[in-house]
Structures are given as structure tokens and as C-alpha cells.
PDB file of C-alpha atoms and ligand atoms in Angstrom:
ATOM      1  CA  MET E  12    -144.855  10.841  29.538  1.00 51.00           C
ATOM      2  CA  GLU E  13    -144.497  12.670  26.236  1.00 53.00           C
ATOM      3  CA  ALA E  14    -147.315  14.851  25.060  1.00 54.00           C
ATOM      4  CA  THR E  15    -148.930  13.369  21.967  1.00 65.00           C
ATOM      5  CA  THR E  16    -149.617  15.661  19.057  1.00 76.00           C
ATOM      6  CA  VAL E  17    -152.901  15.098  17.332  1.00 89.00           C
ATOM      7  CA  ALA E  18    -152.671  14.889  13.564  1.00 92.00           C
ATOM      8  CA  THR E  19    -155.264  17.154  12.019  1.00 94.00           C
ATOM      9  CA  ALA E  20    -154.030  17.543   8.453  1.00 97.00           C
ATOM     10  CA  VAL E  21    -152.398  15.748   5.540  1.00 97.00           C
ATOM     11  CA  SER E  22    -148.911  16.617   4.307  1.00 97.00           C
ATOM     12  CA  VAL E  23    -149.139  16.350   0.517  1.00 98.00           C
ATOM     13  CA  THR E  24    -145.411  15.759   0.093  1.00 97.00           C
ATOM     14  CA  ALA E  25    -145.501  12.988   2.699  1.00 98.00           C
ATOM     15  CA  TRP E  26    -148.624  11.508   1.072  1.00 98.00           C
ATOM     16  CA  MET E  27    -146.967  11.413  -2.349  1.00 98.00           C
ATOM     17  CA  ARG E  28    -143.773   9.939  -0.891  1.00 98.00           C
ATOM     18  CA  GLU E  29    -145.712   7.228   0.959  1.00 98.00           C
ATOM     19  CA  ALA E  30    -147.899   6.511  -2.072  1.00 98.00           C
ATOM     20  CA  SER E  31    -144.819   6.232  -4.250  1.00 98.00           C
ATOM     21  CA  ALA E  32    -143.158   3.806  -1.837  1.00 98.00           C
ATOM     22  CA  ALA E  33    -146.345   1.736  -1.562  1.00 98.00           C
ATOM     23  CA  VAL E  34    -146.952   1.337  -5.296  1.00 98.00           C
ATOM     24  CA  ALA E  35    -143.248   0.592  -5.853  1.00 98.00           C
ATOM     25  CA  ALA E  36    -143.332  -2.115  -3.172  1.00 98.00           C
ATOM     26  CA  GLU E  37    -146.456  -3.647  -4.754  1.00 98.00           C
ATOM     27  CA  ALA E  38    -145.448  -3.044  -8.383  1.00 98.00           C
ATOM     28  CA  ASP E  39    -145.069  -6.740  -9.218  1.00 98.00           C
ATOM     29  CA  HIS E  40    -148.467  -7.545  -7.724  1.00 98.00           C
ATOM     30  CA  LEU E  41    -150.124  -4.670  -9.596  1.00 98.00           C
ATOM     31  CA  THR E  42    -148.519  -5.790 -12.828  1.00 97.00           C
ATOM     32  CA  GLN E  43    -149.632  -9.367 -12.199  1.00 98.00           C
ATOM     33  CA  LEU E  44    -153.216  -8.191 -11.706  1.00 98.00           C
ATOM     34  CA  ASP E  45    -153.013  -6.102 -14.876  1.00 98.00           C
ATOM     35  CA  SER E  46    -151.518  -9.040 -16.798  1.00 98.00           C
ATOM     36  CA  ALA E  47    -154.612 -11.091 -16.001  1.00 98.00           C
ATOM     37  CA  ILE E  48    -157.168  -8.594 -17.347  1.00 98.00           C
ATOM     38  CA  GLY E  49    -155.140  -5.843 -19.042  1.00 97.00           C
ATOM     39  CA  ASP E  50    -151.737  -5.322 -20.592  1.00 97.00           C
ATOM     40  CA  GLY E  51    -149.484  -5.797 -17.586  1.00 97.00           C
ATOM     41  CA  ASP E  52    -148.160  -2.276 -17.231  1.00 97.00           C
ATOM     42  CA  HIS E  53    -150.018  -0.988 -14.181  1.00 98.00           C
ATOM     43  CA  GLY E  54    -147.199  -1.543 -11.674  1.00 98.00           C
ATOM     44  CA  VAL E  55    -144.714   0.173 -13.959  1.00 97.00           C
ATOM     45  CA  ASN E  56    -147.114   3.020 -14.777  1.00 97.00           C
ATOM     46  CA  MET E  57    -147.872   3.788 -11.140  1.00 98.00           C
ATOM     47  CA  THR E  58    -144.277   3.410  -9.949  1.00 98.00           C
ATOM     48  CA  ARG E  59    -142.853   5.626 -12.675  1.00 97.00           C
ATOM     49  CA  GLY E  60    -145.639   8.168 -12.282  1.00 98.00           C
ATOM     50  CA  PHE E  61    -145.402   8.564  -8.520  1.00 98.00           C
ATOM     51  CA  GLU E  62    -141.597   8.641  -8.613  1.00 98.00           C
ATOM     52  CA  ALA E  63    -141.903  11.626 -10.939  1.00 98.00           C
ATOM     53  CA  VAL E  64    -144.483  13.189  -8.615  1.00 98.00           C
ATOM     54  CA  VAL E  65    -142.172  12.895  -5.607  1.00 98.00           C
ATOM     55  CA  GLU E  66    -139.390  14.490  -7.602  1.00 97.00           C
ATOM     56  CA  ALA E  67    -141.714  17.313  -8.693  1.00 97.00           C
ATOM     57  CA  VAL E  68    -143.179  18.180  -5.279  1.00 97.00           C
ATOM     58  CA  ASP E  69    -140.092  17.521  -3.165  1.00 93.00           C
ATOM     59  CA  GLY E  70    -138.904  20.708  -1.526  1.00 90.00           C
ATOM     60  CA  VAL E  71    -141.632  22.813  -3.141  1.00 92.00           C
ATOM     61  CA  GLU E  72    -142.909  25.103  -0.400  1.00 91.00           C
ATOM     62  CA  GLU E  73    -146.430  25.702  -1.642  1.00 96.00           C
ATOM     63  CA  PRO E  74    -149.827  25.314   0.018  1.00 97.00           C
ATOM     64  CA  PRO E  75    -151.369  21.817  -0.310  1.00 98.00           C
ATOM     65  CA  GLY E  76    -153.742  22.745  -3.131  1.00 98.00           C
ATOM     66  CA  LYS E  77    -150.882  23.856  -5.367  1.00 98.00           C
ATOM     67  CA  GLN E  78    -148.848  20.761  -4.525  1.00 98.00           C
ATOM     68  CA  LEU E  79    -151.773  18.523  -5.472  1.00 98.00           C
ATOM     69  CA  ILE E  80    -152.185  20.348  -8.787  1.00 98.00           C
ATOM     70  CA  LEU E  81    -148.469  19.949  -9.501  1.00 98.00           C
ATOM     71  CA  ALA E  82    -148.666  16.249  -8.611  1.00 98.00           C
ATOM     72  CA  GLY E  83    -151.649  15.782 -10.915  1.00 98.00           C
ATOM     73  CA  LYS E  84    -150.025  17.573 -13.837  1.00 98.00           C
ATOM     74  CA  THR E  85    -146.921  15.445 -13.397  1.00 98.00           C
ATOM     75  CA  LEU E  86    -148.913  12.193 -13.514  1.00 97.00           C
ATOM     76  CA  VAL E  87    -150.785  13.275 -16.623  1.00 96.00           C
ATOM     77  CA  SER E  88    -147.551  14.114 -18.405  1.00 96.00           C
ATOM     78  CA  LYS E  89    -145.517  11.081 -17.266  1.00 93.00           C
ATOM     79  CA  VAL E  90    -147.905   8.141 -17.442  1.00 93.00           C
ATOM     80  CA  GLY E  91    -149.137   6.792 -20.761  1.00 85.00           C
ATOM     81  CA  GLY E  92    -151.697   4.308 -19.438  1.00 90.00           C
ATOM     82  CA  ALA E  93    -155.236   5.116 -18.380  1.00 95.00           C
ATOM     83  CA  SER E  94    -154.178   5.459 -14.756  1.00 95.00           C
ATOM     84  CA  GLY E  95    -151.988   8.523 -15.448  1.00 96.00           C
ATOM     85  CA  PRO E  96    -154.710  10.804 -16.787  1.00 97.00           C
ATOM     86  CA  LEU E  97    -157.224   9.367 -14.303  1.00 98.00           C
ATOM     87  CA  TRP E  98    -155.152   9.804 -11.116  1.00 97.00           C
ATOM     88  CA  GLY E  99    -153.650  12.966 -12.595  1.00 98.00           C
ATOM     89  CA  THR E 100    -157.088  14.456 -13.067  1.00 98.00           C
ATOM     90  CA  ALA E 101    -158.110  13.306  -9.587  1.00 98.00           C
ATOM     91  CA  LEU E 102    -155.168  15.076  -7.944  1.00 98.00           C
ATOM     92  CA  ARG E 103    -155.557  18.226 -10.035  1.00 98.00           C
ATOM     93  CA  ARG E 104    -159.245  18.495  -9.227  1.00 98.00           C
ATOM     94  CA  ALA E 105    -158.483  17.745  -5.592  1.00 98.00           C
ATOM     95  CA  GLY E 106    -155.974  20.577  -5.587  1.00 98.00           C
ATOM     96  CA  ARG E 107    -158.422  22.982  -7.136  1.00 98.00           C
ATOM     97  CA  ALA E 108    -160.979  22.094  -4.459  1.00 98.00           C
ATOM     98  CA  VAL E 109    -158.435  22.821  -1.710  1.00 98.00           C
ATOM     99  CA  GLY E 110    -157.656  26.186  -3.310  1.00 97.00           C
ATOM    100  CA  GLY E 111    -155.323  28.419  -1.332  1.00 97.00           C
ATOM    101  CA  ALA E 112    -156.078  26.842   2.070  1.00 97.00           C
ATOM    102  CA  GLU E 113    -153.047  26.584   4.334  1.00 96.00           C
ATOM    103  CA  ALA E 114    -153.843  23.096   5.660  1.00 97.00           C
ATOM    104  CA  LEU E 115    -155.459  19.994   4.177  1.00 98.00           C
ATOM    105  CA  ASP E 116    -157.615  19.166   7.191  1.00 98.00           C
ATOM    106  CA  GLY E 117    -160.312  16.492   7.393  1.00 98.00           C
ATOM    107  CA  GLY E 118    -163.129  18.530   5.908  1.00 98.00           C
ATOM    108  CA  ARG E 119    -160.982  19.727   3.040  1.00 98.00           C
ATOM    109  CA  LEU E 120    -159.689  16.199   2.472  1.00 98.00           C
ATOM    110  CA  VAL E 121    -163.245  14.927   1.974  1.00 98.00           C
ATOM    111  CA  ASP E 122    -164.001  17.773  -0.439  1.00 98.00           C
ATOM    112  CA  ALA E 123    -160.697  17.237  -2.254  1.00 98.00           C
ATOM    113  CA  LEU E 124    -161.188  13.496  -2.721  1.00 98.00           C
ATOM    114  CA  ALA E 125    -164.821  13.994  -3.758  1.00 98.00           C
ATOM    115  CA  ALA E 126    -163.741  16.548  -6.369  1.00 98.00           C
ATOM    116  CA  GLY E 127    -161.063  14.101  -7.522  1.00 98.00           C
ATOM    117  CA  LEU E 128    -163.605  11.309  -7.900  1.00 98.00           C
ATOM    118  CA  ALA E 129    -165.924  13.630  -9.840  1.00 98.00           C
ATOM    119  CA  GLY E 130    -163.023  14.358 -12.215  1.00 98.00           C
ATOM    120  CA  VAL E 131    -162.321  10.646 -12.700  1.00 98.00           C
ATOM    121  CA  VAL E 132    -165.983   9.975 -13.476  1.00 98.00           C
ATOM    122  CA  GLU E 133    -166.143  12.928 -15.860  1.00 98.00           C
ATOM    123  CA  LEU E 134    -163.094  11.679 -17.728  1.00 97.00           C
ATOM    124  CA  GLY E 135    -163.688   7.938 -17.682  1.00 98.00           C
ATOM    125  CA  ALA E 136    -167.469   7.684 -17.273  1.00 98.00           C
ATOM    126  CA  ALA E 137    -167.177   4.680 -14.946  1.00 98.00           C
ATOM    127  CA  GLU E 138    -170.083   3.905 -12.672  1.00 98.00           C
ATOM    128  CA  PRO E 139    -169.892   2.013  -9.397  1.00 98.00           C
ATOM    129  CA  GLY E 140    -169.705  -1.692 -10.216  1.00 98.00           C
ATOM    130  CA  ASP E 141    -167.812  -1.227 -13.503  1.00 98.00           C
ATOM    131  CA  LYS E 142    -164.679  -2.794 -11.945  1.00 98.00           C
ATOM    132  CA  THR E 143    -162.431   0.274 -11.863  1.00 98.00           C
ATOM    133  CA  MET E 144    -160.613   2.521  -9.387  1.00 98.00           C
ATOM    134  CA  VAL E 145    -163.992   4.173  -8.777  1.00 98.00           C
ATOM    135  CA  ASP E 146    -165.022   1.061  -6.832  1.00 98.00           C
ATOM    136  CA  ALA E 147    -162.240   1.735  -4.298  1.00 98.00           C
ATOM    137  CA  LEU E 148    -162.257   5.534  -4.248  1.00 98.00           C
ATOM    138  CA  GLY E 149    -166.030   5.933  -3.909  1.00 98.00           C
ATOM    139  CA  PRO E 150    -166.451   3.789  -0.772  1.00 98.00           C
ATOM    140  CA  ALA E 151    -163.297   5.340   0.743  1.00 98.00           C
ATOM    141  CA  ILE E 152    -164.741   8.838   0.481  1.00 98.00           C
ATOM    142  CA  GLU E 153    -168.062   7.705   1.943  1.00 98.00           C
ATOM    143  CA  ALA E 154    -166.279   6.058   4.883  1.00 98.00           C
ATOM    144  CA  LEU E 155    -164.116   9.124   5.473  1.00 98.00           C
ATOM    145  CA  ARG E 156    -167.110  11.438   5.381  1.00 98.00           C
ATOM    146  CA  ALA E 157    -169.124   9.231   7.725  1.00 98.00           C
ATOM    147  CA  ALA E 158    -166.300   8.839  10.246  1.00 98.00           C
ATOM    148  CA  LEU E 159    -165.612  12.577  10.380  1.00 98.00           C
ATOM    149  CA  ALA E 160    -169.337  13.343  10.691  1.00 98.00           C
ATOM    150  CA  ASN E 161    -169.328  10.897  13.590  1.00 98.00           C
ATOM    151  CA  GLY E 162    -166.681  12.985  15.330  1.00 97.00           C
ATOM    152  CA  GLU E 163    -163.847  10.513  14.850  1.00 97.00           C
ATOM    153  CA  PRO E 164    -160.292  11.893  14.813  1.00 97.00           C
ATOM    154  CA  LEU E 165    -158.587  12.234  11.424  1.00 98.00           C
ATOM    155  CA  ASP E 166    -156.272   9.229  11.858  1.00 97.00           C
ATOM    156  CA  ALA E 167    -159.203   6.900  12.593  1.00 98.00           C
ATOM    157  CA  ALA E 168    -161.278   8.391   9.780  1.00 98.00           C
ATOM    158  CA  VAL E 169    -158.435   7.947   7.281  1.00 98.00           C
ATOM    159  CA  ALA E 170    -157.921   4.359   8.470  1.00 98.00           C
ATOM    160  CA  ALA E 171    -161.633   3.709   7.906  1.00 98.00           C
ATOM    161  CA  ALA E 172    -161.330   5.180   4.416  1.00 98.00           C
ATOM    162  CA  ALA E 173    -158.388   2.895   3.604  1.00 98.00           C
ATOM    163  CA  ASP E 174    -160.292  -0.133   4.973  1.00 99.00           C
ATOM    164  CA  ALA E 175    -163.233   0.776   2.733  1.00 99.00           C
ATOM    165  CA  ALA E 176    -160.936   1.184  -0.274  1.00 99.00           C
ATOM    166  CA  GLU E 177    -159.419  -2.267   0.348  1.00 98.00           C
ATOM    167  CA  ALA E 178    -162.854  -3.811   0.735  1.00 99.00           C
ATOM    168  CA  GLY E 179    -163.928  -2.008  -2.443  1.00 99.00           C
ATOM    169  CA  ALA E 180    -160.915  -3.372  -4.319  1.00 98.00           C
ATOM    170  CA  ARG E 181    -161.666  -6.927  -3.130  1.00 98.00           C
ATOM    171  CA  ALA E 182    -165.284  -6.467  -4.178  1.00 98.00           C
ATOM    172  CA  THR E 183    -164.151  -5.946  -7.795  1.00 98.00           C
ATOM    173  CA  VAL E 184    -163.201  -9.650  -8.067  1.00 98.00           C
ATOM    174  CA  PRO E 185    -166.665 -10.957  -9.043  1.00 98.00           C
ATOM    175  CA  MET E 186    -167.453  -7.918 -11.205  1.00 98.00           C
ATOM    176  CA  GLN E 187    -167.402  -7.887 -14.993  1.00 98.00           C
ATOM    177  CA  ALA E 188    -165.344  -4.960 -16.303  1.00 98.00           C
ATOM    178  CA  ARG E 189    -167.316  -2.394 -18.245  1.00 98.00           C
ATOM    179  CA  LYS E 190    -164.619   0.268 -18.657  1.00 98.00           C
ATOM    180  CA  GLY E 191    -160.984   0.304 -19.726  1.00 96.00           C
ATOM    181  CA  ARG E 192    -158.940  -2.494 -21.296  1.00 96.00           C
ATOM    182  CA  ALA E 193    -160.375  -5.170 -19.007  1.00 97.00           C
ATOM    183  CA  SER E 194    -163.808  -4.593 -20.556  1.00 96.00           C
ATOM    184  CA  TYR E 195    -162.503  -6.098 -23.836  1.00 97.00           C
ATOM    185  CA  LEU E 196    -162.429  -9.449 -22.016  1.00 96.00           C
ATOM    186  CA  GLY E 197    -166.147  -9.363 -21.276  1.00 97.00           C
ATOM    187  CA  GLU E 198    -167.101 -12.226 -18.940  1.00 97.00           C
ATOM    188  CA  ARG E 199    -163.492 -13.398 -18.769  1.00 97.00           C
ATOM    189  CA  SER E 200    -162.714 -10.356 -16.614  1.00 97.00           C
ATOM    190  CA  VAL E 201    -164.772 -11.926 -13.818  1.00 98.00           C
ATOM    191  CA  GLY E 202    -162.745 -13.541 -11.017  1.00 98.00           C
ATOM    192  CA  HIS E 203    -159.837 -11.089 -11.038  1.00 98.00           C
ATOM    193  CA  GLN E 204    -159.191  -8.085  -8.810  1.00 98.00           C
ATOM    194  CA  ASP E 205    -159.007  -4.776 -10.655  1.00 98.00           C
ATOM    195  CA  PRO E 206    -155.445  -3.388 -10.662  1.00 98.00           C
ATOM    196  CA  GLY E 207    -156.516   0.268 -10.531  1.00 98.00           C
ATOM    197  CA  ALA E 208    -158.810  -0.335  -7.564  1.00 98.00           C
ATOM    198  CA  THR E 209    -155.928  -2.165  -5.872  1.00 98.00           C
ATOM    199  CA  SER E 210    -153.441   0.681  -6.335  1.00 98.00           C
ATOM    200  CA  THR E 211    -156.110   3.162  -5.242  1.00 98.00           C
ATOM    201  CA  ALA E 212    -156.401   1.310  -1.945  1.00 98.00           C
ATOM    202  CA  LEU E 213    -152.607   1.546  -1.541  1.00 98.00           C
ATOM    203  CA  ILE E 214    -152.736   5.303  -2.162  1.00 98.00           C
ATOM    204  CA  LEU E 215    -155.535   5.724   0.381  1.00 98.00           C
ATOM    205  CA  ARG E 216    -153.634   3.616   2.952  1.00 98.00           C
ATOM    206  CA  ALA E 217    -150.599   5.857   2.352  1.00 98.00           C
ATOM    207  CA  LEU E 218    -152.671   8.842   3.505  1.00 98.00           C
ATOM    208  CA  GLY E 219    -152.589   7.471   7.034  1.00 98.00           C
ATOM    209  CA  ARG E 220    -148.792   7.677   7.058  1.00 98.00           C
ATOM    210  CA  ALA E 221    -148.846  11.323   5.952  1.00 98.00           C
ATOM    211  CA  LEU E 222    -150.784  12.920   8.794  1.00 98.00           C
ATOM    212  CA  VAL E 223    -149.350  15.934  10.572  1.00 95.00           C
ATOM    213  CA  PRO E 224    -150.556  18.538  13.042  1.00 93.00           C
ATOM    214  CA  ALA E 225    -152.202  21.419  11.140  1.00 85.00           C
ATOM    215  CA  GLY E 226    -150.256  24.640  10.677  1.00 71.00           C
TER     216      GLY E 226
HETATM  217  P1  ADP D  27    -154.052   0.916 -19.196  1.00 84.60           P
HETATM  218  O1  ADP D  27    -155.398   0.269 -18.978  1.00 84.60           O
HETATM  219  O2  ADP D  27    -154.108   2.029 -20.185  1.00 84.60           O
HETATM  220  O3  ADP D  27    -152.977  -0.079 -19.435  1.00 84.60           O
HETATM  221  P2  ADP D  27    -153.286   1.033 -16.422  1.00 84.60           P
HETATM  222  O4  ADP D  27    -152.978  -0.421 -16.561  1.00 84.60           O
HETATM  223  O5  ADP D  27    -152.217   1.869 -15.814  1.00 84.60           O
HETATM  224  O6  ADP D  27    -153.717   1.666 -17.805  1.00 84.60           O
HETATM  225  O7  ADP D  27    -154.586   1.225 -15.520  1.00 84.60           O
HETATM  226  C1  ADP D  27    -155.662   0.335 -15.560  1.00 84.60           C
HETATM  227  C2  ADP D  27    -156.684   0.737 -14.521  1.00 84.60           C
HETATM  228  O8  ADP D  27    -157.267   1.979 -14.856  1.00 84.60           O
HETATM  229  C3  ADP D  27    -157.839  -0.224 -14.403  1.00 84.60           C
HETATM  230  O9  ADP D  27    -157.533  -1.296 -13.536  1.00 84.60           O
HETATM  231  C4  ADP D  27    -158.962   0.645 -13.874  1.00 84.60           C
HETATM  232  O10 ADP D  27    -159.014   0.654 -12.460  1.00 84.60           O
HETATM  233  C5  ADP D  27    -158.580   2.021 -14.353  1.00 84.60           C
HETATM  234  N1  ADP D  27    -159.472   2.465 -15.411  1.00 84.60           N
HETATM  235  C6  ADP D  27    -159.417   2.146 -16.718  1.00 84.60           C
HETATM  236  N2  ADP D  27    -160.405   2.765 -17.405  1.00 84.60           N
HETATM  237  C7  ADP D  27    -161.102   3.486 -16.482  1.00 84.60           C
HETATM  238  C8  ADP D  27    -162.240   4.374 -16.548  1.00 84.60           C
HETATM  239  N3  ADP D  27    -162.859   4.623 -17.712  1.00 84.60           N
HETATM  240  N4  ADP D  27    -162.671   4.939 -15.396  1.00 84.60           N
HETATM  241  C9  ADP D  27    -162.042   4.698 -14.236  1.00 84.60           C
HETATM  242  N5  ADP D  27    -160.977   3.891 -14.112  1.00 84.60           N
HETATM  243  C10 ADP D  27    -160.512   3.288 -15.218  1.00 84.60           C
HETATM  244 MG1   MG D  28    -152.477  -1.575 -18.126  1.00 84.60          MG
END
């Protein structure tokens, strides 16, 4: 029997590659969701943005914090819609939180995502329940933190985070949007799933396909 290697860290390049593939595969769905309560560009924004990120970080031999900062800067510069600056800020702040650490292990991942969420809230001022990406990212971080505190291995903790993000995205359906373009619709935004929360769940699910042994 082969020895199994336990994944204890996230590869940022693999995460960005998997996130890029996931948003590209779901681009039509994301655009459909954004057509219902926005301007129908979310699939294109995310696909174009993460393609540029993959190009930027590919082959760059830097510690994870620097790669995250590079990824964030790329999103900010390449994506015109709200999601570019928001996810860009999230990744930049995440990178700053990781600092010069050699490996993005579970504890650092929680801190990185929490710093990213804080950046999103600072920039966009969305509160939980406003029908935004915050409603997927917030529960994901809580689930990740709880699972790790419970002694669960990183792969299980990341899976729990992605489950929570998906549940959070589904929970945006009955919400009325209070931030972003969808808020212009007022009550008519009710009954639709938020595109940004949906893509956030895809990005969190992609984390689980980017786990590697540390060091
Ligand atoms: P735009 O709204 O500029 O067309 P996108 O369609 O790419 O940009 O992204 C829309 C998503 O951005 C929304 O579904 C929502 O999740 C997120 N969003 C918009 N405004 C905010 C905000 N103030 N805070 C957090 N997320 C936001
Ligand atoms: Mg849009």
C-alpha cells in the first residue's frame, strides 16, 4: 500500500488555477445570475480576472503571501466590475496577513481569509445579510476556524468551509440586496441567488483541490 501524504498547506498557484477553471466552467451560470439582478457581466469579469491571475502567478517562485498580493493586484487592475476590486482587495490583504511565511497552513489560511474579508467589508461596507459575497465568505471562514479548532485535518476543514460558502450563497436567495447594483432593484432582488456569493463558493471549493504537503 502506498503511503498517503497529508496535505497541510495551500498552494497559491494551484488555488488560482483551480479557481480560474471553476469560474470559467460556471461563467454562463454566473452571468445568468448577474443578468437577473445586475448587469450580466459577472461570469466574464471573474473568468477574465482569474485567467490574468493565473498568467501572473504562473512560474513565479515566491512565498505564498507574495503570490496572493500579486494575484490581488492583478484582479484590481484587470476587472472593471465591483468583483475585481473586492476580490483583489481580499487577496492582497490575505497576502499581507501571510507575510513572509513559507507555507500557507491551516492557521495562516484562517488569518488570511479573515484579513481578506475585513478588506472587503472596509471597501464595500456590506454587512451579513446584504446579499453579497460577504454572505458566502463569512460563514466559510467561521466553518474553517471551527473545524481546525476541533482538530480536523486541513482537507476536511476546507471542505467544511466550502460547504458553508455554498450554503451561504443559497441563503442569499430570499435576501433583499442592500449593496452593489442589485440593491437598485430593491424588493425585486428577492428570489435570486447573488452572483458574487456564488462565485465565492466556487473559489472556496477550489481551495480543496489546491492542498499540498507543507514545505
Ligand atoms: P458589477 O456589480 O460592478 O457588475 P460584478 O457583476 O462582477 O460587478 O459583481 C457583482 C457582485 O459583487 C455581487 O453579486 C456582490 O456579491 C458583489 N458586491 C457588489 N457590491 C458589493 C459590496 N459593496 N460589498 C461586497 N460585495 C459586493
Ligand atoms: Mg455585474
